[in-house]
mmCIF file of C-alpha atoms in Angstrom:
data_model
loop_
_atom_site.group_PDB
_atom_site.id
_atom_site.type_symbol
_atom_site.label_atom_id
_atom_site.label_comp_id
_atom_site.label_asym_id
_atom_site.label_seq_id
_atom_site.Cartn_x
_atom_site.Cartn_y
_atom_site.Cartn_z
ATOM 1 C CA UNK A 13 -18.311 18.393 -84.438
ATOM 2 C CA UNK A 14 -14.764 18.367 -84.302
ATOM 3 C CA UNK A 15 -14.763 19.207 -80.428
ATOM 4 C CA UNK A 16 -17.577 17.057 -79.851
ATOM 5 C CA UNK A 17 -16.006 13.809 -81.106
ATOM 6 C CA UNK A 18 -12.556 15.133 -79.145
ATOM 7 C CA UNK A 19 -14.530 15.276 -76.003
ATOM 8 C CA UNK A 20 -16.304 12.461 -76.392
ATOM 9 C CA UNK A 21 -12.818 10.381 -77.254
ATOM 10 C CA UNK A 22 -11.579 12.170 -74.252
ATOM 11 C CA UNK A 23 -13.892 10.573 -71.721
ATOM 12 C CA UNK A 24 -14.017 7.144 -73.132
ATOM 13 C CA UNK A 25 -9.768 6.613 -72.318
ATOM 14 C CA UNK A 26 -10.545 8.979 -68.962
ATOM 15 C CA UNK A 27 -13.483 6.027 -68.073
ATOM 16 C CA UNK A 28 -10.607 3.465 -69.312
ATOM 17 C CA UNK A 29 -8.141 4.909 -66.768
ATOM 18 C CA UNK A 30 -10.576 5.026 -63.722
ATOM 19 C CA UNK A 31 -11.530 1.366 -64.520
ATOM 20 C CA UNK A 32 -8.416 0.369 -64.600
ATOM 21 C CA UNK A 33 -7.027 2.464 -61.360
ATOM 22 C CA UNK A 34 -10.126 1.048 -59.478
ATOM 23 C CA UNK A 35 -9.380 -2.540 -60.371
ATOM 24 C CA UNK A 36 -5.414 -2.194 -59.303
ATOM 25 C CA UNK A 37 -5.918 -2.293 -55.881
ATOM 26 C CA UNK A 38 -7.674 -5.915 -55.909
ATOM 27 C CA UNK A 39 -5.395 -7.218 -58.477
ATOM 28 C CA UNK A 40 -1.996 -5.901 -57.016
ATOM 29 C CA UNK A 41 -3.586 -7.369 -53.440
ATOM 30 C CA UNK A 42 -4.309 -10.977 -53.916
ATOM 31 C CA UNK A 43 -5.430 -12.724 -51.007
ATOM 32 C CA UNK A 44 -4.769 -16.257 -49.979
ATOM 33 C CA UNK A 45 -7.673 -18.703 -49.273
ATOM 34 C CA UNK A 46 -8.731 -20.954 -46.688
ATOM 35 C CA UNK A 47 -7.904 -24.099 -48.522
ATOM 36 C CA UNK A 48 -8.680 -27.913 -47.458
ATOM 37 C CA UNK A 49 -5.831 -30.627 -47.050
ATOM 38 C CA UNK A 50 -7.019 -33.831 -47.686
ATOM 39 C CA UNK A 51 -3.432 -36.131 -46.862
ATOM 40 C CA UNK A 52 -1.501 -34.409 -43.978
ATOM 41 C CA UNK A 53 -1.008 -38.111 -42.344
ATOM 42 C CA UNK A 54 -2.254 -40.232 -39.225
ATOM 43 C CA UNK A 55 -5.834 -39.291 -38.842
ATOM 44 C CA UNK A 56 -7.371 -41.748 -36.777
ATOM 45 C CA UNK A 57 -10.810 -39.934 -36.313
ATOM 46 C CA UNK A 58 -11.136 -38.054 -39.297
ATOM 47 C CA UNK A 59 -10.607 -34.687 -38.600
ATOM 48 C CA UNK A 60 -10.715 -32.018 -41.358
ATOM 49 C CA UNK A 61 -7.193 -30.060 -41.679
ATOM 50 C CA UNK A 62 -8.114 -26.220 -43.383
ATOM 51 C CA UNK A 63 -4.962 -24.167 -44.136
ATOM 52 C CA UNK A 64 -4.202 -20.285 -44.630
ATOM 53 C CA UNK A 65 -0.842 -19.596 -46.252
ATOM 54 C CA UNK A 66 -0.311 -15.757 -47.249
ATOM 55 C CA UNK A 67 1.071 -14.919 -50.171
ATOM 56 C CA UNK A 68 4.419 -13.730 -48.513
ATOM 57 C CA UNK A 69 5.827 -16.004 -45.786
ATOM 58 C CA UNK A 70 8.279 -15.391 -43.386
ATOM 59 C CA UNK A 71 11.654 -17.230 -44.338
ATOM 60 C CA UNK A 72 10.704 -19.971 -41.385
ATOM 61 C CA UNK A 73 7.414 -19.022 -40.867
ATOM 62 C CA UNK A 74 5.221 -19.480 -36.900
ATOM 63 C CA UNK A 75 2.297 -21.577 -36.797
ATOM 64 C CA UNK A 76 -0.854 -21.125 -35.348
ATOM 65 C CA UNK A 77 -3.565 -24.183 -34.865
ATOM 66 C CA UNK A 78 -6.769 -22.647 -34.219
ATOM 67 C CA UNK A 79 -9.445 -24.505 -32.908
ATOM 68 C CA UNK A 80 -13.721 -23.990 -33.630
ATOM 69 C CA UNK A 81 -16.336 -23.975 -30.755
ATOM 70 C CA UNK A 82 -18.859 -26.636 -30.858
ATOM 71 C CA UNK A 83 -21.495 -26.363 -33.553
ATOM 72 C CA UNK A 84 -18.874 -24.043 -35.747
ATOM 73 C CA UNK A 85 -17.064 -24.958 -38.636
ATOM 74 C CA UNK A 86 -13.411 -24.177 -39.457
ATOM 75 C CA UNK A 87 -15.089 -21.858 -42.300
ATOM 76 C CA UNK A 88 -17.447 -20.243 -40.229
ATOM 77 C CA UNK A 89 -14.681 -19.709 -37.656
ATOM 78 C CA UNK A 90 -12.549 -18.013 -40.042
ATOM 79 C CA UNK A 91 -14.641 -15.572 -41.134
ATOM 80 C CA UNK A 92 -15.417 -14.075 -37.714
ATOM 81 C CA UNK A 93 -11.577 -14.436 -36.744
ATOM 82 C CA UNK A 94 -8.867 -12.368 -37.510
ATOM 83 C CA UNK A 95 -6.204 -14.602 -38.277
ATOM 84 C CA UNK A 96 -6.467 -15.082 -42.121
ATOM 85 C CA UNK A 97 -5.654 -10.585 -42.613
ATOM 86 C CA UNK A 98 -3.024 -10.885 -39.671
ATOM 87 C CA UNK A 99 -0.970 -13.601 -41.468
ATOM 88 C CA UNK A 100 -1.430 -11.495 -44.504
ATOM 89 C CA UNK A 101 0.622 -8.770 -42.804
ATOM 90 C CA UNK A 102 3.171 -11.020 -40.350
ATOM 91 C CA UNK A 103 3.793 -13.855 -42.610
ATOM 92 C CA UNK A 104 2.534 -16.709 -40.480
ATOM 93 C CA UNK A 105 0.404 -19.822 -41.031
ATOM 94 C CA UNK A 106 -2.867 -20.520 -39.845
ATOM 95 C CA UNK A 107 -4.152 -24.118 -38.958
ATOM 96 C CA UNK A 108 -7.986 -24.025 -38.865
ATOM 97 C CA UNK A 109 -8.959 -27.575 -37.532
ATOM 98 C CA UNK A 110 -12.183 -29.155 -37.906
ATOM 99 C CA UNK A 111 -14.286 -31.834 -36.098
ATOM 100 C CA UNK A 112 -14.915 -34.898 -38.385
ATOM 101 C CA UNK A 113 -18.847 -34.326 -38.442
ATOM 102 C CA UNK A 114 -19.697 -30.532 -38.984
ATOM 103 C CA UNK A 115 -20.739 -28.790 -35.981
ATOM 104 C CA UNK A 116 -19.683 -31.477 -33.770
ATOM 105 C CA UNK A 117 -17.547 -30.522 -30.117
ATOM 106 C CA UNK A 118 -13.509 -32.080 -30.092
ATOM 107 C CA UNK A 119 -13.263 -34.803 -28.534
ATOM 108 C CA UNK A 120 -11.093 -34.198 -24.555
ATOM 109 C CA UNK A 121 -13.076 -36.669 -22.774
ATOM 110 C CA UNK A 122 -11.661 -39.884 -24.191
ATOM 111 C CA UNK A 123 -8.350 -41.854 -23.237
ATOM 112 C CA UNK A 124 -7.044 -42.132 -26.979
ATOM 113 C CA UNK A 125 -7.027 -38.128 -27.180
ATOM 114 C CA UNK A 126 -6.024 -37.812 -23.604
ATOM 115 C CA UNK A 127 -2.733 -39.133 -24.759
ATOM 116 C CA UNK A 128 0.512 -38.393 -26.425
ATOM 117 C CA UNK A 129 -0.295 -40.114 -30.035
ATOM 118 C CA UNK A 130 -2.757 -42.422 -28.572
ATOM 119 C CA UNK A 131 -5.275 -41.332 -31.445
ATOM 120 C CA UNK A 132 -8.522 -39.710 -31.493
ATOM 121 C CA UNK A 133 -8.656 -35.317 -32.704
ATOM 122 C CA UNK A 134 -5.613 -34.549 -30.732
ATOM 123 C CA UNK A 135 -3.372 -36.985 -32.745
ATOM 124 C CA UNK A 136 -4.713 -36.006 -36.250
ATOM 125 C CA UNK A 137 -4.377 -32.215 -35.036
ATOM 126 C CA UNK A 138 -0.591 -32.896 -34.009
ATOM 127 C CA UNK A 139 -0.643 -34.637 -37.319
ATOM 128 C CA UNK A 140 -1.449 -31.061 -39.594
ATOM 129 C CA UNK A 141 1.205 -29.272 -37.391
ATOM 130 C CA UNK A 142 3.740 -31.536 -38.244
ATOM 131 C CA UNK A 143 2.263 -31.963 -42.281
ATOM 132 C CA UNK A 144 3.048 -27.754 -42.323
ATOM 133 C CA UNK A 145 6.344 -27.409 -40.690
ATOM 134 C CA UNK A 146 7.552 -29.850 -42.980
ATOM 135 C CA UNK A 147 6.130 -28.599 -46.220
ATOM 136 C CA UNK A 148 6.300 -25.212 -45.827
ATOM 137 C CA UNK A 149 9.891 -24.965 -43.793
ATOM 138 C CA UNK A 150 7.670 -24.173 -40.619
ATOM 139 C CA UNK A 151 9.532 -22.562 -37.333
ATOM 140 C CA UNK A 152 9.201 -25.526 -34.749
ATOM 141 C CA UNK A 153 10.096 -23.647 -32.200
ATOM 142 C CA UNK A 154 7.166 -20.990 -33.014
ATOM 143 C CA UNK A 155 4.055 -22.872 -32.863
ATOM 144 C CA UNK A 156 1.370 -21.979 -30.779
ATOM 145 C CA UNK A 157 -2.927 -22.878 -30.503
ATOM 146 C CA UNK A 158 -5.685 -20.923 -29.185
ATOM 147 C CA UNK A 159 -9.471 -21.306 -29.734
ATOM 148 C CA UNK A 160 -13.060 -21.155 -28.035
ATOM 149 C CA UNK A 161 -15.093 -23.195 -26.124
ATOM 150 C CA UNK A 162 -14.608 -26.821 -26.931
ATOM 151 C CA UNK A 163 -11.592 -25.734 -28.660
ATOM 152 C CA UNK A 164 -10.856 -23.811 -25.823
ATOM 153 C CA UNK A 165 -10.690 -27.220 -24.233
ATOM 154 C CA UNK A 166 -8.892 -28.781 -26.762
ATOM 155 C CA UNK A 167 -6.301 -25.852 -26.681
ATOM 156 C CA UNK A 168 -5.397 -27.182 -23.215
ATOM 157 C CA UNK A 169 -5.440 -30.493 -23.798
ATOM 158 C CA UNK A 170 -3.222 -30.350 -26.819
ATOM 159 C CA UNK A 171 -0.713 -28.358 -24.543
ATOM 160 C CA UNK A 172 -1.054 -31.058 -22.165
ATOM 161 C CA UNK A 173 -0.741 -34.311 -24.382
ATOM 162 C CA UNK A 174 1.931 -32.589 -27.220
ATOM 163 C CA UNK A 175 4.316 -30.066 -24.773
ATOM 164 C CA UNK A 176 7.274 -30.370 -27.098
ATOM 165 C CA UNK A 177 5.342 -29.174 -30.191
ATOM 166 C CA UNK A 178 3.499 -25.707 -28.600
ATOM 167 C CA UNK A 179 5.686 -23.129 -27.598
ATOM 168 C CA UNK A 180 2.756 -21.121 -25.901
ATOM 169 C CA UNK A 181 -1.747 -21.572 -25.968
ATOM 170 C CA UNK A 182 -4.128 -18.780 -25.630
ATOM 171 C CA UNK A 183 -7.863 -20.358 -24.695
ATOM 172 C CA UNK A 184 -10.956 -18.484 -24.784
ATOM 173 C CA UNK A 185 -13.619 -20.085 -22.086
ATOM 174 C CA UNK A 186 -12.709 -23.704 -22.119
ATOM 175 C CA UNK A 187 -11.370 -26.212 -19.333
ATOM 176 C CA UNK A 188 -8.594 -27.927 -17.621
ATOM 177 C CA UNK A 189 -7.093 -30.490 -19.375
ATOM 178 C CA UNK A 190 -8.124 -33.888 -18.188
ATOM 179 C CA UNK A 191 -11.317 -32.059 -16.150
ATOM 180 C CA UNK A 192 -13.869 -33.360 -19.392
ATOM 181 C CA UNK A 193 -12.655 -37.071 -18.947
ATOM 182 C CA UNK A 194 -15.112 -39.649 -19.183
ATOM 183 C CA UNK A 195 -13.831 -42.893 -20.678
ATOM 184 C CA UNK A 196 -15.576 -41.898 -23.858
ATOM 185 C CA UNK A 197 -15.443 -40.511 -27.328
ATOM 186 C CA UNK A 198 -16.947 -36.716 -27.032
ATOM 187 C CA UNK A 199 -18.366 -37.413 -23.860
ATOM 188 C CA UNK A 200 -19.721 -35.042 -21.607
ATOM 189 C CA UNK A 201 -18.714 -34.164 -18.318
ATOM 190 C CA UNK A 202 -21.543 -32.361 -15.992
ATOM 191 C CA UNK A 203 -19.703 -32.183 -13.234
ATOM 192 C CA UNK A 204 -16.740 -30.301 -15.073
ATOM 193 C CA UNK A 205 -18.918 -28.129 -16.770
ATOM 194 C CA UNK A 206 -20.869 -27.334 -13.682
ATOM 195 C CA UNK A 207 -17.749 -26.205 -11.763
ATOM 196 C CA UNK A 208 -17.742 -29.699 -9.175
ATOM 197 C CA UNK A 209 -14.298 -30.854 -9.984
ATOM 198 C CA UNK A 210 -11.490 -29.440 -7.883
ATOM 199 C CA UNK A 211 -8.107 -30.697 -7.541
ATOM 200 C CA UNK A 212 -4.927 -29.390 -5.952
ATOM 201 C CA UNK A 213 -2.149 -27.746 -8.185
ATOM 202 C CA UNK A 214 0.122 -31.078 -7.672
ATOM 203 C CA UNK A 215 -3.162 -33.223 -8.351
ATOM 204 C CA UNK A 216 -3.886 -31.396 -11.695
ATOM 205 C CA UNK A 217 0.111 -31.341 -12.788
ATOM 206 C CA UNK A 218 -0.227 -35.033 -11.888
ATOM 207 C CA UNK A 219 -3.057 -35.326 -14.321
ATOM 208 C CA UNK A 220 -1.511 -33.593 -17.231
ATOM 209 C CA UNK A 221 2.007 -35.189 -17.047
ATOM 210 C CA UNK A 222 0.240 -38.560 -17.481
ATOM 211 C CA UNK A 223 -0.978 -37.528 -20.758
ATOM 212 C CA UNK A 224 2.606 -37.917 -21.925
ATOM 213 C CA UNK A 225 4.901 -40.114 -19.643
ATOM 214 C CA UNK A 226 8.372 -39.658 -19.508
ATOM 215 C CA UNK A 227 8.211 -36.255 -21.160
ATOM 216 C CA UNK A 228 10.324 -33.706 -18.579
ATOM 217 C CA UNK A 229 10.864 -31.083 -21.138
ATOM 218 C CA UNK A 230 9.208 -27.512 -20.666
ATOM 219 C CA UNK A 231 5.376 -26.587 -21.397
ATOM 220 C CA UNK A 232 3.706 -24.001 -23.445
ATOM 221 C CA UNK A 233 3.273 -20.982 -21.620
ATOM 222 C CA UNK A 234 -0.734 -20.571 -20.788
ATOM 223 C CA UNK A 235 -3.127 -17.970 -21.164
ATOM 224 C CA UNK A 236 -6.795 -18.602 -19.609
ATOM 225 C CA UNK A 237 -9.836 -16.486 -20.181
ATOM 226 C CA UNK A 238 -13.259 -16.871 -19.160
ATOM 227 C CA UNK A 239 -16.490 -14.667 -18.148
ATOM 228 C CA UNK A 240 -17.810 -14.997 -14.769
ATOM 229 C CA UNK A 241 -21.433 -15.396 -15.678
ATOM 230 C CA UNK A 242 -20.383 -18.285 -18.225
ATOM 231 C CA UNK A 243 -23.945 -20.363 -17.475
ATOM 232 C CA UNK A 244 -21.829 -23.084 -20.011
ATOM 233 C CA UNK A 245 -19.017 -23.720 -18.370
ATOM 234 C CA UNK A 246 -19.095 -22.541 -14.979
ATOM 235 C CA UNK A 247 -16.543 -19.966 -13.824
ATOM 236 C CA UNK A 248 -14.929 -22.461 -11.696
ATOM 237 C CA UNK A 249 -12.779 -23.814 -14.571
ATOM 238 C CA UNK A 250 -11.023 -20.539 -14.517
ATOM 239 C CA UNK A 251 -9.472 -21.461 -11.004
ATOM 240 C CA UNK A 252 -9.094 -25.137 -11.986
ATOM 241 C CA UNK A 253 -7.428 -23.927 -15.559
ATOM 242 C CA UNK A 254 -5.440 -21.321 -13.179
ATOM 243 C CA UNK A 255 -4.525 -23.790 -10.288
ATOM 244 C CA UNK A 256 -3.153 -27.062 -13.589
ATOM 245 C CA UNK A 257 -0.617 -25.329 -14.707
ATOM 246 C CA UNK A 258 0.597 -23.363 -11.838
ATOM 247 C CA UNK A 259 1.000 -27.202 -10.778
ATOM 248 C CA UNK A 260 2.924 -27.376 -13.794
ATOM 249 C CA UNK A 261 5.125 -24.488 -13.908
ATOM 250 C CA UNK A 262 5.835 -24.521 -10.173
ATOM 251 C CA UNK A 263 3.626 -20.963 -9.271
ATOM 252 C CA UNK A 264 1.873 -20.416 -6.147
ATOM 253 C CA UNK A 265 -1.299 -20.182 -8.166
ATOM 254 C CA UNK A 266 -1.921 -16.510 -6.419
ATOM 255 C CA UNK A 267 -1.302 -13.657 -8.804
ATOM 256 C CA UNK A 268 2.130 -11.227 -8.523
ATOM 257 C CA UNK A 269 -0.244 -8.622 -10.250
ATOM 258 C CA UNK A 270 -3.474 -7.317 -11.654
ATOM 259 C CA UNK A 271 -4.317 -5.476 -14.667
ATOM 260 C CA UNK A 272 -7.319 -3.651 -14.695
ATOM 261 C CA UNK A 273 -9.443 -2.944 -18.228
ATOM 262 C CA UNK A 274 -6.192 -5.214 -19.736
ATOM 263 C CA UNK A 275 -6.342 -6.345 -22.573
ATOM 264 C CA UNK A 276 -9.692 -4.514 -22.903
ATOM 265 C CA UNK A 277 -12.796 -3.104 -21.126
ATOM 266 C CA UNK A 278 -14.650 -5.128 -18.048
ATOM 267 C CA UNK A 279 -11.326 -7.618 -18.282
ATOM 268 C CA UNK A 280 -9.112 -7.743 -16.054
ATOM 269 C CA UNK A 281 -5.680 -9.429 -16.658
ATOM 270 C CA UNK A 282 -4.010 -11.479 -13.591
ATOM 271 C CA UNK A 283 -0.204 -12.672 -13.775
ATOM 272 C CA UNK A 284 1.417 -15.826 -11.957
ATOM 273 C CA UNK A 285 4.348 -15.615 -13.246
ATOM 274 C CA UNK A 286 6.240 -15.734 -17.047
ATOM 275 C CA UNK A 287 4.814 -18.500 -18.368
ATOM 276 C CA UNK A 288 1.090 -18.072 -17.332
ATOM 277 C CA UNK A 289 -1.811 -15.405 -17.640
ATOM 278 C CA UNK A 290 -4.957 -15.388 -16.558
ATOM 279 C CA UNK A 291 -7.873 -12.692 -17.841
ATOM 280 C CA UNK A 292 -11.152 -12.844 -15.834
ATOM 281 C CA UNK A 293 -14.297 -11.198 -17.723
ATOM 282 C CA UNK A 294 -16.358 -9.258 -15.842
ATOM 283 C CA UNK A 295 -20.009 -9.899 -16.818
ATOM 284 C CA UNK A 296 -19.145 -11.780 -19.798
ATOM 285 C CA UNK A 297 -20.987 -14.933 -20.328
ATOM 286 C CA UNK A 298 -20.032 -18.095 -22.924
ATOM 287 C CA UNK A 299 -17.959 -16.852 -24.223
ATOM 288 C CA UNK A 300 -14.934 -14.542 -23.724
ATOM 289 C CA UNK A 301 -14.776 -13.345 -27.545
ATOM 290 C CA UNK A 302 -11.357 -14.383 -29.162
ATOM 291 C CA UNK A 303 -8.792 -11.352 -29.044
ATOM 292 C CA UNK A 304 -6.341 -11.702 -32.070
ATOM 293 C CA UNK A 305 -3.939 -9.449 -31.114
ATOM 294 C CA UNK A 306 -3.630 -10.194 -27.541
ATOM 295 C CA UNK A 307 -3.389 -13.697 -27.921
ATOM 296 C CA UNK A 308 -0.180 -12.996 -31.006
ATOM 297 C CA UNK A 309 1.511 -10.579 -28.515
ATOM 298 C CA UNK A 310 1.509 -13.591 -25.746
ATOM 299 C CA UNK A 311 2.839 -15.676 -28.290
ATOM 300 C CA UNK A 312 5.664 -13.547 -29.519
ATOM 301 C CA UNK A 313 4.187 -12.774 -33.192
ATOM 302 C CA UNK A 314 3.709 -9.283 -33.323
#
């Protein structure tokens, strides 16, 4: 009896220990949230700011603005992203902008958003980079924006109207900036989409330096993707993406080399110089899937 109740004392602190060994991990590794901000200033059409802060920060931490696909949400975005365990381990912050009715596409057809604090999504989006460098001591000169589809599109045209706040965009399937215009709040633009708008590189540079007149300071550098069975967006806006900013940063537009199965398999990566990239996916459709790590290197992160 004596051994018996031993035993049995024996195994009820043993059971103790494992439950307590098995819940240290979660407790010792406490994961930030995706977490709304309601007040983060001038938000003329209402989009929704989401925010991912890790629980240890770099001193003056980078910031990236990622941008949803139409019919996404910022939620549903970060869930099937990366971003949220990369912060965790490099101490940056992620943006996750949202459209001001669920599911809805940004707007980059309309003048308001087509210029530099003219109003519309691209001035409330400016708006939550400038709410987080100020409140959480943000690197200014380490802000970057990437995203899919329409916010592929949006990734452009925020490099476009704000130049002096994006240090570098990575854009997965989207469009020149200025190619969606149509006078008109999240309009849409067949002939864009269909691959029937070409301009020269000096036609497109033209086009984007109007989005902010008198600005003659440098550009984010640009990295394009797209599939070339997109049956969206046509493959087209890959050359028109590729021929804008080597307008803008003074390339031939013709690449200096090509990277084959770069950053992955059936992609192949082209180069026009420093400050743009372009990575063509063979038998990829709508769209290029979003690569995390690729897109951090390019903007000096990792």
């Amino acid at each position: 009896m004596h051994f018996q109740g031993y035993f049995l004392a024996t195994l009820v602190v043993l059971l103790g220990w494992l439950g307590t060994a098995a819940a240290a991990p979660s407790e010792l590794v406490k994961r930030a949230s995706l977490t709304q901000v309601q007040n983060f200033g001038n938000n003329p059409s209402g989009v929704k700011m989401f925010i991912y802060v890790p629980a240890k920060l770099q001193a003056k931490p980078p910031i990236v603005l990622v941008l949803h696909a139409c019919q996404w949400t910022a939620s549903r975005f970060f869930g099937t992203t990366k971003y949220g365990q990369l912060a965790d381990q490099h101490g940056f912050i992620a943006i996750y902008g949202q459209t001001p009715t669920d599911g809805a596409c940004w707007d980059v057809s309309s003048t308001q958003s087509l210029t530099h604090d003219g109003g519309s999504d691209s001035t409330g989006l400016a708006n939550m980079v400038r709410y987080t460098l100020q409140k959480y001591n943000g690197d200014a000169s380490r802000v970057f924006v990437t995203g899919e589809s329409s916010g592929a599109m949006m990734t452009q045209v925020m490099s476009a109207v704000y130049p002096d706040m994006f240090a570098a965009a990575s854009e997965f399937s989207g469009e020149p900036a200025g190619c969606f215009y149509t006078g008109t709040v999240r309009g849409w633009n067949s002939q864009c989409a269909n691959g029937q708008v070409s301009k020269s590189p000096a036609e497109w540079a033209s086009t984007v330096r109007a989005m902010y007149p008198g600005y003659s300071g440098q550009y984010p550098r640009m990295q394009v993707y797209h599939g070339d069975v997109d049956n969206i967006l046509n493959i087209n806006s890959f050359n028109e993406s590729v021929k804008e900013w080597s307008g803008i940063f003074g390339y031939s537009g013709k690449p200096t080399a090509a990277l084959n199965n770069n950053p992955g398999p059936r992609l192949t990566k082209y180069i026009y110089g420093d400050r743009l990239q372009g990575i063509w996916g063979h038998g990829f459709g709508h769209v290029v899937p979003t690569n995390e790590t690729e897109a951090l290197t390019w903007f000096g992160v990792l």
